[in-house]
Coordinates of C-alpha atoms in Angstrom, one line a residue:
M23 CA 12.3 -39.7 -84.9
D24 CA 9.2 -40.7 -86.3
K25 CA 6.5 -38.1 -87.5
L26 CA 2.7 -38.6 -88.5
V27 CA 1.3 -37.8 -91.3
V28 CA -2.8 -37.3 -91.9
T29 CA -4.6 -36.6 -95.0
G30 CA -7.6 -35.0 -94.2
G31 CA -11.6 -35.6 -95.3
K32 CA -11.9 -39.5 -95.1
T33 CA -15.3 -39.8 -93.5
L34 CA -14.2 -42.7 -90.5
E35 CA -16.8 -45.7 -90.3
G36 CA -16.3 -49.1 -88.2
T37 CA -15.9 -50.7 -85.7
V38 CA -12.4 -50.4 -83.0
A39 CA -11.1 -52.4 -79.6
V40 CA -10.1 -50.4 -77.3
S41 CA -6.5 -51.5 -75.8
G42 CA -6.6 -52.6 -72.0
A43 CA -5.9 -49.0 -70.0
K44 CA -2.7 -47.4 -69.7
N45 CA -2.9 -44.9 -66.3
A46 CA -4.3 -49.2 -64.5
V47 CA -2.1 -51.6 -66.1
L48 CA 1.4 -49.1 -64.5
P49 CA 0.4 -49.0 -60.5
L50 CA -0.8 -52.6 -60.6
L51 CA 2.7 -53.1 -62.3
A52 CA 3.8 -51.4 -59.1
A53 CA 1.4 -53.4 -56.8
T54 CA 3.4 -56.6 -57.7
L55 CA 6.4 -55.2 -55.8
L56 CA 3.9 -56.5 -52.6
T57 CA 4.8 -59.9 -53.4
D58 CA 6.8 -62.9 -53.5
E59 CA 5.4 -64.7 -55.7
P60 CA 4.6 -64.6 -59.7
C61 CA 1.7 -62.6 -59.8
G62 CA -0.2 -62.3 -63.9
I63 CA -1.7 -59.5 -65.7
E64 CA -3.6 -59.0 -68.9
R65 CA -4.5 -56.8 -72.0
V66 CA -1.1 -55.1 -71.1
P67 CA -0.8 -52.5 -74.5
D68 CA 2.5 -52.4 -75.8
L69 CA 3.1 -48.9 -75.1
R70 CA 6.6 -46.9 -73.7
D71 CA 4.5 -45.4 -70.7
V72 CA 4.2 -49.7 -70.0
N73 CA 7.2 -50.5 -71.3
T74 CA 9.7 -48.4 -68.6
M75 CA 7.9 -49.5 -65.9
I76 CA 8.6 -53.1 -66.9
R77 CA 12.3 -51.9 -66.8
M78 CA 11.9 -50.3 -63.8
M79 CA 10.1 -53.5 -62.4
E80 CA 13.1 -54.9 -63.3
T81 CA 15.4 -52.7 -61.7
L82 CA 13.4 -53.3 -58.2
G83 CA 15.1 -57.1 -59.2
V84 CA 10.7 -58.5 -60.3
A85 CA 11.9 -60.4 -64.0
V86 CA 8.7 -59.5 -66.5
E87 CA 7.7 -61.7 -69.3
R88 CA 5.7 -60.2 -71.7
R89 CA 3.9 -62.6 -74.1
A90 CA 2.1 -62.8 -77.3
D91 CA -1.1 -62.7 -76.1
G92 CA -0.6 -59.0 -74.5
S93 CA -0.1 -60.8 -71.7
I94 CA 2.8 -60.5 -69.0
E95 CA 4.1 -62.3 -65.7
T96 CA 5.7 -60.8 -63.0
R97 CA 8.5 -63.1 -60.9
P98 CA 10.9 -62.2 -57.7
E99 CA 14.2 -62.7 -59.0
A100 CA 15.6 -65.9 -56.7
G101 CA 19.5 -65.7 -55.0
P102 CA 20.8 -63.3 -53.4
G103 CA 20.7 -59.6 -52.4
A104 CA 17.7 -59.6 -55.1
G105 CA 14.8 -58.2 -54.5
D106 CA 16.2 -56.0 -52.1
T107 CA 16.8 -53.0 -54.0
T108 CA 15.4 -50.1 -53.0
V109 CA 15.9 -47.2 -55.8
A110 CA 14.2 -45.9 -58.1
P111 CA 16.4 -44.2 -60.6
Y112 CA 16.1 -41.0 -62.6
E113 CA 17.2 -42.1 -65.7
L114 CA 14.0 -44.5 -65.6
V115 CA 11.0 -42.4 -63.1
K116 CA 12.3 -39.1 -65.5
T117 CA 9.5 -40.2 -68.6
M118 CA 7.0 -41.3 -66.6
R119 CA 5.0 -39.9 -63.5
A120 CA 2.9 -43.0 -62.8
S121 CA 6.3 -44.2 -61.5
I122 CA 6.1 -42.2 -58.3
T123 CA 3.7 -45.2 -57.7
V124 CA 6.4 -47.7 -56.2
L125 CA 7.0 -45.4 -54.3
G126 CA 4.4 -47.1 -51.7
P127 CA 4.7 -50.5 -52.8
L128 CA 8.4 -50.4 -52.1
L129 CA 7.8 -48.4 -48.6
A130 CA 5.8 -51.2 -47.2
K131 CA 7.3 -54.9 -48.8
R132 CA 10.9 -53.9 -48.5
G133 CA 11.1 -50.4 -45.4
E134 CA 12.4 -48.6 -46.8
A135 CA 12.6 -46.7 -50.6
R136 CA 14.5 -44.1 -53.2
V137 CA 12.4 -42.9 -55.2
S138 CA 13.4 -39.7 -58.0
F139 CA 11.4 -37.2 -58.8
P140 CA 8.9 -38.4 -61.7
G141 CA 8.6 -36.9 -65.0
G142 CA 5.6 -36.9 -67.4
C143 CA 3.9 -34.6 -69.7
V144 CA 5.1 -31.1 -69.2
F145 CA 2.0 -29.3 -68.8
G146 CA 2.0 -26.7 -65.4
P147 CA 2.8 -27.4 -61.7
R148 CA 2.1 -31.4 -60.5
P149 CA 3.1 -32.0 -57.0
I150 CA 2.9 -35.4 -55.2
D151 CA 2.5 -33.3 -51.4
L152 CA -0.4 -35.9 -50.8
H153 CA 1.7 -38.6 -51.7
L154 CA 4.6 -38.0 -49.0
Q155 CA 1.4 -36.5 -46.8
G156 CA -0.2 -39.8 -46.6
L157 CA 2.9 -41.7 -46.3
R158 CA 3.5 -39.6 -43.3
A159 CA 0.4 -40.1 -42.0
L160 CA 1.0 -43.9 -42.3
G161 CA 4.7 -43.5 -40.0
A162 CA 7.0 -43.1 -42.9
E163 CA 9.9 -40.6 -42.5
I164 CA 10.9 -39.0 -45.5
D165 CA 13.3 -36.9 -46.5
V166 CA 14.1 -35.5 -50.5
E167 CA 17.6 -35.0 -50.6
A168 CA 19.2 -34.8 -54.9
G169 CA 16.1 -34.6 -56.4
Y170 CA 15.0 -37.5 -54.2
I171 CA 12.4 -38.8 -52.2
E172 CA 13.8 -41.1 -49.6
A173 CA 11.3 -43.4 -46.5
R174 CA 11.9 -45.7 -44.2
G175 CA 10.0 -47.0 -41.0
K176 CA 7.9 -49.1 -39.7
L177 CA 3.8 -48.5 -41.4
R178 CA 0.9 -48.3 -39.3
G179 CA -2.6 -48.1 -40.1
A180 CA -4.3 -44.2 -39.9
E181 CA -6.9 -41.6 -40.7
M182 CA -6.3 -39.2 -43.4
Y183 CA -7.6 -37.0 -46.1
L184 CA -6.5 -36.7 -49.3
G185 CA -8.1 -34.5 -51.0
G186 CA -6.2 -31.2 -52.9
P187 CA -7.6 -28.0 -54.5
C188 CA -8.2 -30.0 -57.9
G189 CA -9.6 -33.3 -56.6
S190 CA -8.6 -36.4 -55.4
T191 CA -5.5 -37.6 -56.5
V192 CA -5.3 -40.6 -58.6
T193 CA -1.2 -41.9 -58.8
G194 CA -1.3 -40.6 -54.6
T195 CA -4.7 -42.7 -53.5
A196 CA -3.1 -46.0 -55.6
N197 CA 0.6 -45.3 -53.8
V198 CA -1.0 -44.4 -50.0
L199 CA -3.9 -47.5 -50.8
M200 CA -0.4 -50.3 -51.7
A201 CA 1.5 -49.2 -48.9
A202 CA -2.0 -49.4 -46.2
V203 CA -2.2 -53.3 -47.8
L204 CA 0.3 -53.6 -46.1
A205 CA 0.7 -51.8 -42.9
E206 CA -0.5 -53.1 -39.2
G207 CA -4.1 -52.3 -38.0
R208 CA -6.7 -50.3 -40.3
T209 CA -6.5 -47.4 -42.2
V210 CA -9.1 -45.1 -43.7
I211 CA -8.4 -43.0 -46.6
D212 CA -11.4 -40.5 -47.1
G213 CA -11.4 -38.1 -50.7
A214 CA -10.2 -41.5 -52.5
A215 CA -10.1 -41.1 -56.0
C216 CA -12.7 -42.8 -57.6
E217 CA -11.1 -43.3 -61.0
P218 CA -11.8 -46.2 -62.8
E219 CA -8.2 -47.2 -63.1
V220 CA -8.0 -47.0 -58.8
T221 CA -11.1 -49.1 -58.7
D222 CA -8.6 -51.9 -60.9
L223 CA -5.8 -52.2 -58.9
A224 CA -8.3 -52.2 -55.4
R225 CA -10.0 -54.9 -56.8
F226 CA -6.2 -57.0 -57.9
L227 CA -4.7 -56.1 -54.5
V228 CA -7.6 -57.7 -53.5
K229 CA -7.5 -60.8 -55.1
M230 CA -4.1 -60.8 -53.6
G231 CA -4.8 -61.1 -50.5
A232 CA -5.6 -57.8 -48.7
S233 CA -8.8 -56.5 -47.1
I234 CA -10.0 -53.4 -48.9
E235 CA -13.6 -52.1 -48.4
G236 CA -15.0 -49.6 -50.0
I237 CA -14.0 -49.9 -53.5
G238 CA -14.8 -47.5 -55.7
S239 CA -15.8 -45.4 -53.4
P240 CA -14.3 -41.7 -52.0
R241 CA -13.9 -43.7 -48.0
L242 CA -11.5 -46.8 -48.6
T243 CA -11.0 -48.6 -45.7
I244 CA -7.8 -51.6 -45.5
E245 CA -7.1 -53.5 -43.3
G246 CA -3.2 -54.3 -42.7
V247 CA -1.8 -58.2 -43.5
R248 CA 0.3 -59.6 -43.1
E249 CA 1.6 -61.1 -47.3
L250 CA -0.1 -60.7 -50.2
H251 CA 0.3 -63.9 -52.8
G252 CA 0.4 -63.6 -56.2
A253 CA -2.5 -63.3 -58.2
S254 CA -4.3 -62.7 -61.9
H255 CA -6.4 -60.3 -63.1
R256 CA -7.7 -58.6 -66.6
V257 CA -7.5 -54.8 -67.9
I258 CA -9.7 -52.5 -67.6
G259 CA -10.2 -50.9 -71.5
D260 CA -9.1 -47.7 -72.3
R261 CA -11.8 -45.3 -71.6
I262 CA -9.5 -42.6 -72.2
E263 CA -8.2 -44.1 -76.0
A264 CA -12.6 -44.6 -76.4
G265 CA -13.4 -41.5 -75.8
T266 CA -10.7 -40.7 -78.2
F267 CA -12.1 -42.9 -81.2
L268 CA -15.7 -41.8 -80.1
V269 CA -14.6 -38.2 -81.2
A270 CA -12.7 -39.2 -84.2
G271 CA -16.4 -40.9 -86.2
P272 CA -18.4 -38.1 -85.6
L273 CA -14.9 -34.8 -86.3
T274 CA -15.5 -36.5 -89.8
G275 CA -19.2 -37.1 -90.4
G276 CA -19.1 -41.0 -89.5
D277 CA -20.0 -42.9 -87.2
V278 CA -17.8 -45.5 -85.5
T279 CA -18.4 -48.7 -83.0
V280 CA -15.7 -48.6 -80.3
T281 CA -15.6 -51.8 -78.1
G282 CA -13.9 -53.2 -74.8
V283 CA -15.2 -50.4 -72.7
E284 CA -18.3 -50.1 -70.5
P285 CA -20.0 -47.3 -70.9
R286 CA -20.5 -46.1 -66.9
R287 CA -17.2 -45.6 -67.3
L288 CA -17.4 -42.8 -69.7
R289 CA -20.6 -41.4 -68.6
S290 CA -20.4 -37.6 -68.3
V291 CA -18.8 -37.9 -71.7
L292 CA -21.0 -39.5 -73.5
E293 CA -23.7 -37.8 -71.6
K294 CA -21.6 -34.5 -73.1
M295 CA -21.6 -35.4 -76.7
R296 CA -24.6 -36.4 -76.1
E297 CA -25.2 -32.9 -75.8
I298 CA -23.1 -31.4 -78.9
G299 CA -25.3 -33.5 -80.9
I300 CA -24.1 -36.6 -81.9
E301 CA -26.2 -40.3 -81.2
I302 CA -25.4 -42.4 -78.9
I303 CA -26.2 -46.4 -78.7
E304 CA -24.3 -48.2 -75.6
G305 CA -24.2 -51.6 -75.0
D306 CA -22.5 -53.9 -71.9
D307 CA -18.5 -53.5 -73.8
F308 CA -18.8 -50.9 -76.8
V309 CA -21.1 -48.0 -77.8
R310 CA -21.4 -46.6 -81.3
A311 CA -21.3 -42.9 -81.5
R312 CA -22.2 -41.1 -85.0
S313 CA -22.9 -38.3 -87.0
T314 CA -26.6 -36.8 -87.3
G315 CA -25.0 -33.7 -89.4
V316 CA -24.7 -30.9 -86.7
L317 CA -22.3 -30.1 -84.0
K318 CA -23.4 -28.1 -81.0
S319 CA -21.3 -26.1 -78.8
T320 CA -21.2 -26.4 -75.2
E321 CA -19.8 -26.1 -71.7
I322 CA -17.6 -28.5 -70.5
V323 CA -15.7 -28.7 -67.0
T324 CA -13.5 -30.6 -66.1
L325 CA -13.9 -32.6 -62.8
P326 CA -12.2 -35.9 -60.8
F327 CA -14.2 -38.8 -62.2
P328 CA -16.9 -39.9 -62.1
G329 CA -16.8 -35.5 -64.1
F330 CA -15.7 -35.0 -67.6
P331 CA -11.7 -35.7 -67.5
T332 CA -8.9 -33.5 -68.3
D333 CA -7.3 -36.4 -70.1
L334 CA -10.2 -35.6 -72.9
Q335 CA -10.0 -31.9 -72.7
A336 CA -7.6 -31.8 -75.3
Q337 CA -9.4 -34.1 -77.8
F338 CA -13.3 -32.3 -77.8
M339 CA -11.6 -28.8 -77.8
T340 CA -10.7 -30.2 -81.5
L341 CA -13.9 -30.6 -82.0
L342 CA -15.9 -28.3 -80.7
S343 CA -13.1 -25.9 -82.8
I344 CA -15.9 -26.9 -85.5
A345 CA -19.0 -27.2 -83.7
D346 CA -21.7 -24.3 -84.2
G347 CA -21.5 -21.7 -81.9
I348 CA -19.0 -20.4 -78.7
S349 CA -17.6 -23.4 -76.2
I350 CA -15.9 -22.7 -72.5
V351 CA -13.6 -25.5 -71.7
T352 CA -12.7 -25.1 -68.1
E353 CA -10.5 -27.3 -66.7
K354 CA -10.1 -27.6 -62.5
I355 CA -8.2 -30.5 -62.7
Y356 CA -4.4 -29.0 -64.1
P357 CA -5.2 -25.3 -65.4
E358 CA -1.9 -25.4 -67.4
R359 CA -3.2 -27.7 -69.8
F360 CA -3.7 -25.8 -73.0
M361 CA -0.4 -26.4 -74.7
H362 CA -2.5 -27.9 -77.4
V363 CA -4.4 -24.3 -78.5
A364 CA -1.1 -22.8 -79.6
E365 CA -1.0 -25.7 -82.0
L366 CA -5.0 -25.4 -83.0
H367 CA -4.2 -22.5 -83.9
R368 CA -1.7 -22.5 -87.2
M369 CA -4.3 -24.8 -87.4
R370 CA -7.4 -22.6 -88.4
A371 CA -8.8 -22.7 -85.0
K372 CA -11.1 -20.0 -83.5
I373 CA -9.5 -20.4 -79.5
R374 CA -8.8 -17.8 -76.7
K375 CA -7.4 -18.9 -73.3
E376 CA -8.0 -17.1 -70.2
G377 CA -6.6 -18.5 -66.9
P378 CA -7.7 -21.9 -66.4
N379 CA -11.0 -21.4 -69.6
A380 CA -10.9 -21.9 -73.2
I381 CA -12.9 -19.9 -75.1
V382 CA -13.8 -21.9 -78.6
I383 CA -14.9 -20.0 -81.2
G384 CA -16.7 -22.4 -83.7
T385 CA -15.3 -22.5 -87.2
D386 CA -16.4 -23.9 -90.4
R387 CA -13.1 -26.2 -91.8
L388 CA -9.3 -26.5 -90.2
S389 CA -6.5 -26.4 -92.2
G390 CA -3.5 -29.1 -92.2
A391 CA -0.2 -27.2 -91.2
P392 CA 3.5 -28.7 -89.7
V393 CA 2.1 -29.0 -85.6
M394 CA 4.3 -30.2 -82.2
A395 CA 2.6 -32.7 -80.0
S396 CA 3.5 -31.3 -76.7
D397 CA 2.2 -33.9 -74.3
L398 CA 0.0 -37.2 -74.6
R399 CA -3.2 -36.1 -75.0
A400 CA -2.8 -32.5 -77.2
S401 CA -1.2 -34.9 -79.7
A402 CA -3.6 -37.5 -79.6
A403 CA -6.4 -34.1 -79.7
L404 CA -3.3 -32.7 -83.0
V405 CA -3.9 -36.4 -84.7
L406 CA -8.0 -35.1 -84.5
A407 CA -7.9 -32.2 -85.8
G408 CA -5.6 -34.0 -88.8
L409 CA -8.6 -35.9 -89.6
V410 CA -10.6 -32.9 -90.4
A411 CA -8.7 -30.5 -91.7
D412 CA -8.3 -29.4 -95.6
G413 CA -4.9 -31.0 -97.0
V414 CA -2.3 -32.5 -95.2
T415 CA -1.3 -31.9 -90.9
E416 CA 2.6 -33.8 -90.0
I417 CA 2.6 -33.9 -86.2
R418 CA 5.6 -34.4 -85.0
R419 CA 7.4 -35.5 -81.6
V420 CA 5.0 -38.0 -81.9
Y421 CA 6.6 -40.6 -79.2
H422 CA 3.9 -38.8 -76.5
I423 CA 0.9 -40.2 -78.4
D424 CA 3.1 -43.7 -78.4
R425 CA 3.0 -43.4 -74.6
G426 CA -0.3 -43.7 -74.7
Y427 CA -2.2 -44.9 -77.9
E428 CA -1.0 -48.5 -78.7
R429 CA -0.7 -48.0 -82.7
I430 CA -2.7 -45.3 -83.3
E431 CA -2.4 -45.4 -86.7
E432 CA -3.1 -49.3 -88.1
K433 CA -6.5 -48.7 -85.2
L434 CA -7.2 -45.3 -87.8
Q435 CA -6.0 -46.6 -90.6
G436 CA -9.1 -48.8 -89.9
L437 CA -11.3 -47.4 -89.8
G438 CA -10.6 -45.6 -93.7
A439 CA -8.5 -42.6 -92.3
T440 CA -5.1 -41.9 -94.0
V441 CA -2.7 -41.7 -91.7
V442 CA 0.6 -42.6 -92.1
R443 CA 4.0 -43.0 -89.5
A444 CA 7.3 -41.6 -91.2
K445 CA 10.0 -40.6 -90.2
D446 CA 10.9 -36.7 -89.6
S447 CA 14.4 -35.4 -91.2
D448 CA 14.0 -32.4 -89.8
G449 CA 14.6 -33.4 -86.0
P450 CA 12.3 -33.0 -82.7

């Protein structure tokens, strides 16, 4: 098993290009189940989660060819029985929550689906009740047996509300949207997630022949069509990866430019960085974050898009741990998403958790230490902490970070960081 060894104290400067968005690619791959024709997807990052989803597609009868230029082509396999498989097995689904997004396409295209309950990062319950609620509204018969969701039936358009106690469901919106495009009649989804990754999926579906109005808004209107055709699509840049690198520069007193991302998709993040005391310069497809020598405390509340993203909460907690004053971070999407706090304590951070809140008392320095990654974004926060800490930080279980960051050590090295990947002789 690998670990990342980070030697702190280097000022990060330069330019880094972000990869295609992981959270956009995964439902895009699931959407290719909706057509009998080939599809092309460009700017696909080489990540553990993406590779897991590719294996899922192959299990479900879709051939996937990955090319050297970062694109992939999907083709329905030919021959008797090809494309008839409707089972998404536990062995694949357990490792990645986004694999649940094959449920809607399988049900819509093949009339039935048997999908294991999903896994992924462990930071509290993330129920899929809204997924099932939406599919039932479309007429699906759904049972849960032996850890599998079993769905069947002819789908018909319906009106529904998909908001939940922690906001709109991103994967739930994607799942129901993909089912609705082949349902008979009109579907209206109120409380739809507005995240850029959902918008990217909707645009891909339109290219495939779907009829969708209200893209980018909390109200989607879908007119079902009989069939979809193949299409090509370029994935949007990963706004979470971009936000992570934008933190890395000013955190180390540096100056980092991130390319390949539209600033409008990071509006709440950039405004919060300005509030903290970071100079932000925006272009059409780049953002530059430059240290002013001062980091100020602030309050952060995670919210559905366009609010502050939960996937950047841990990284900003690292930033605030060395800011002047006392900051408060409130997690309203996943209230238990604070597993990184204990590991940051090991590095001399002063953080107190109180329910869905974390009180961060800025300190003058962090100290390198051996730490353990608990989930994808927590692992990124620990890497950031290592960049600014005294001495050496070893982050174990970096398979978490490999799920969502493509060649992170190489990109950080390009900015001047001392980060190396090594084998962990101590195991997990």
